[in-house]
XYZ file of C-alpha atoms in Angstrom:
82
model
C 87.621 225.200 121.437
C 90.109 228.011 121.587
C 93.593 228.433 120.226
C 96.328 230.810 121.376
C 99.908 231.455 120.312
C 102.479 232.708 122.794
C 106.252 232.797 122.284
C 105.955 230.593 119.203
C 103.988 227.832 120.948
C 100.412 227.157 119.860
C 98.122 225.836 122.582
C 94.666 224.410 121.893
C 92.058 224.193 124.640
C 89.115 221.935 123.694
C 85.575 222.937 124.635
C 84.295 221.633 127.962
C 81.027 220.366 126.453
C 80.072 219.009 123.051
C 76.741 219.228 121.314
C 75.215 215.731 120.876
C 74.430 214.609 117.329
C 71.216 212.919 116.259
C 71.971 210.397 113.508
C 70.826 207.158 111.905
C 73.279 204.354 112.680
C 74.031 201.021 111.015
C 76.412 198.534 112.650
C 77.574 195.430 110.753
C 79.741 192.653 112.232
C 82.282 190.639 110.238
C 79.844 187.687 110.455
C 77.078 189.635 108.709
C 74.980 190.519 111.772
C 73.458 193.958 111.170
C 71.673 196.399 113.485
C 70.005 199.494 112.024
C 68.814 202.278 114.330
C 66.617 205.052 112.942
C 67.374 207.791 115.504
C 70.349 207.748 117.878
C 71.611 210.572 120.078
C 75.440 210.346 119.866
C 77.780 211.920 122.423
C 81.578 211.817 122.400
C 84.211 212.178 125.105
C 88.003 212.247 124.982
C 90.083 209.834 127.041
C 93.635 211.159 126.749
C 96.416 209.311 128.551
C 100.106 210.167 128.642
C 101.336 206.660 127.997
C 103.566 205.127 125.346
C 101.495 201.908 125.405
C 98.156 203.539 124.683
C 97.198 206.594 122.665
C 94.281 208.858 123.364
C 90.786 207.598 122.575
C 87.488 209.130 121.601
C 84.607 207.294 123.260
C 81.176 207.368 121.655
C 77.878 206.691 123.419
C 74.505 206.387 121.779
C 70.950 206.465 123.055
C 68.288 205.017 120.743
C 65.393 207.470 120.405
C 61.826 206.807 119.335
C 61.256 207.440 115.617
C 59.222 210.512 114.661
C 57.376 208.625 111.922
C 54.428 206.460 113.011
C 54.698 202.658 112.682
C 58.514 202.806 112.319
C 60.524 200.539 114.637
C 63.317 202.153 116.660
C 65.758 199.487 115.440
C 65.921 196.375 113.283
C 68.439 193.565 113.179
C 69.229 190.900 110.638
C 71.696 188.088 110.024
C 73.210 187.728 106.570
C 76.354 186.708 104.754
C 79.500 188.789 105.340
């Protein structure tokens, strides 16, 4: 992004595109259900609203990718105790 100061006011302009991140992800529910994903391509987008009822949000999307290591599952899930 870029930042500029004019007449004492600082204005920030976010970038128009964001570089996706490739990460390992683990999601666990309050009931103990767990999903583990080895490779996920994560992208983010901003959802900014000018409302007093709702603040801006950052939305994340993920695409599960095939693992690079042979005989490794793309994801696993399990049920356990919280």
